[in-house]
Amino acid sequence: MLTPCIGRERVREVLDTALLSSRWVSIVGPPGAGKTLLARHATAHHSGAAWVNARDLHDVDSVLSACLDVLEASAAPGDSPEGALCRVLDGSETLLVLDGLDIDAGGPELLGATFQQVIEATRTARLAVTSLTMAGQPGERVVRVGPLPVPGTHEPLAGPAVELLCHRVEAAGGYPVDLVADERDVRRLLSAAGGLPLLIEQFAVQVALVGIANVVPAGSLSQAVHASYALLDADQQRCFRRMAQMTTPVSIEVLAEISDVSREVAAPVAARLVRRSLLEVLPDGRFDMLSPIRRHGAFLAASTDDAARARAGLLRWADRVAPDHENFGAADAPWLADLPVMRNAVLAACADPTTRDTGYGLANRIFSSLYTSMRTREAVEILEAALVSGDGPAAIGAQVARRAGIAASELRGTFEGLWLLDRADEHALNAEETDLELARNASIRAEMHLDAGDLPQAEREAQRAIDLDTVSRSIVRQATRTLTDIAVSRGNFAAATRAAASIMASTDTNDERWITLSARTLLGRVALEQGRTVEATSAARAVVREAREIAEDRVALIAETLLRGLDPDYVPMDVDRDQLPWAVRLPVITQDARDLLSSGEVRRAAGLAADVVVLADSSRLGRDAVDARLLLSRCFVTMGDLDQAATTLLNALDQAAAAPMPLRVADALDALAYVAAQRGRSESRQLAATAASLRGPRHATPWGYAVEYAVEPARSAPDGWVADGELTEHGLRAVLGIFAGPEATAVRTGPLALLTPAERQVADKIADGLTSRQIADELFISPRTVDAHLSHIYRKLDINTRARLAAMVADDRAG
């Protein structure tokens, strides 16, 4: 139940009207004016209100990240937090409330301009902000909250300030105030409070405890808080000082631990502090402290050992609730509700050399829970912060750095974790089993390069991992699985089959069964490439079933993606795409797009495939980018847009040849052969012959483009186009030359000439006043793809706002 908002009826009316008529409302006023309480009352009836505790957030990125966390959304690798926030708010009924925002954080022009962009870039985004100052932006509606009016010397003793004082005295357990007998004291206190509700509440608590005649008016909020503090008993004072050391809201369990009391003792103590307006209870039941009160609590604790004792209690709590084993952690672990507190505990431990080992250990133990619950960003932040604090225990440090590298790659892009693996190597050199730790690091590097489509480097790292693991041989199977995947991608099916057989001939441990299942999935892929579809279907179906039995969801989803392409009647498991790691999410979404294309929903399929292209490029998932481009080009061909199909196919061809992935090169050549034939080009048969020469030595059968858009091949590929079963550099240049039309050499002038046709389309729509979602609807692409185009446009033109882009387009049109 909300605390009554006394004396604010008029402001409430203005605020209610503002929230109905404006998409951005800032509630501004001095500390202690009651801005947060007003906002809670005004938004209480909004079912879609999402509250962000913006206190102590001191830069734009922190504010945007906090917003995305509350909205249970995330930015894709290479994506901007602002773009991600726009996409999640646009079209929703959410009212995003940022409470206690320092609008000057990072410079008022930065944060204010960011929110202005959010308003301009969306149709429905709604913001409510409580702050000391306004942002001064065009889209902002300001509602000012000042002190309550205090009755003058010759005015009747009545009004909202008087009502608030009397109400809070009774709420704190005091006797009702006699306004006749106590008139002089009431006027004295209200005058000293200056009408600030928080000061009036502090005076009311003191009145309830010692009587109105004994309350000495304070000249400041700090003095008033100190006077209230002096009236607490020893347990309450200790709890108050310890709570002042916390920079984030905490649960009753944390509050009890830092206060050195049981939960049963802490609960009534905290309740008393809430009644005395020194603590507040958030809607989720956690406890927090207003910034002015926390500052005074920290001042009181400066001459005591409370900071050290609170820190020790925080570490005890963290050690007690963190998983016992470094490789096990549930996604629904209760401590995740106190994740900001856990983060603070880890960082506090790491900051002190005497407890740094404990901090590293905690960071390592909580990783599995964070990874399982898809809280990758939090995992990266915590692990990276531990690493930059100083060196931890060698073996644990290597694992922390390695895990940070895995999470960073998933969050920011494939190669973003490489520097962390270098740090893992530094720790490994000081570990007892140096070669084993280095082998583990190399196996992760191999997977990163494999995902990126750099197959030669992936092969080198995987082989290095095997060579280093000479004693335990615990990394050999994982590295061999990587080599199997590389061989499949390169079309070296004999090597892939041998590697997979060696994996399946060895014994699985409980945590290695995924390796065998993955190897069997890869053998299913080989069967598909060689035309043995019944075998491929059976293999994929068996892997899906067994992987589900042991809850290996990642392996099951990859096998299921293969199965969905083979069996149109198969019903896949229901998963939240947005919660999947990128390396799994993109193949799943690509198959979604294939299903849409098969069902005739070509434009939706094209939009989804374009989205995967953007995501794959930004996250450096090269193999997925090739698959998505091949699919997108099929959509363009189906829609009759041969120009866009050719451009997309040439990009796919270039990526596939660089990997190298010869069979995907063949797919691109088959499609280009069809496009060339439709244009009446005689080279179409040469392209088809080149594709056939890539498949022949591998006993691979044509599927996809080669079947749907078959072109009669020439007798053989042109001389010099194919060598050792792969497309040569000469062949690649020759193919590119076939599709280089007059438009490739046309001279364009002006800054907008730097844009691609797709980017110019988006720029024109921006100039017409459309939001990202509206542009996406018109161009049959996703809002994320629109935002990706915008990011490229801003970078090319050296601008950073839609308004500036619109002005440049207008100038170009006028010229």
XYZ file of C-alpha atoms in Angstrom, residues 229 314 588:
3
model
C 18.937 8.885 14.352
C 28.142 -8.925 2.504
C 17.111 -21.097 -35.320
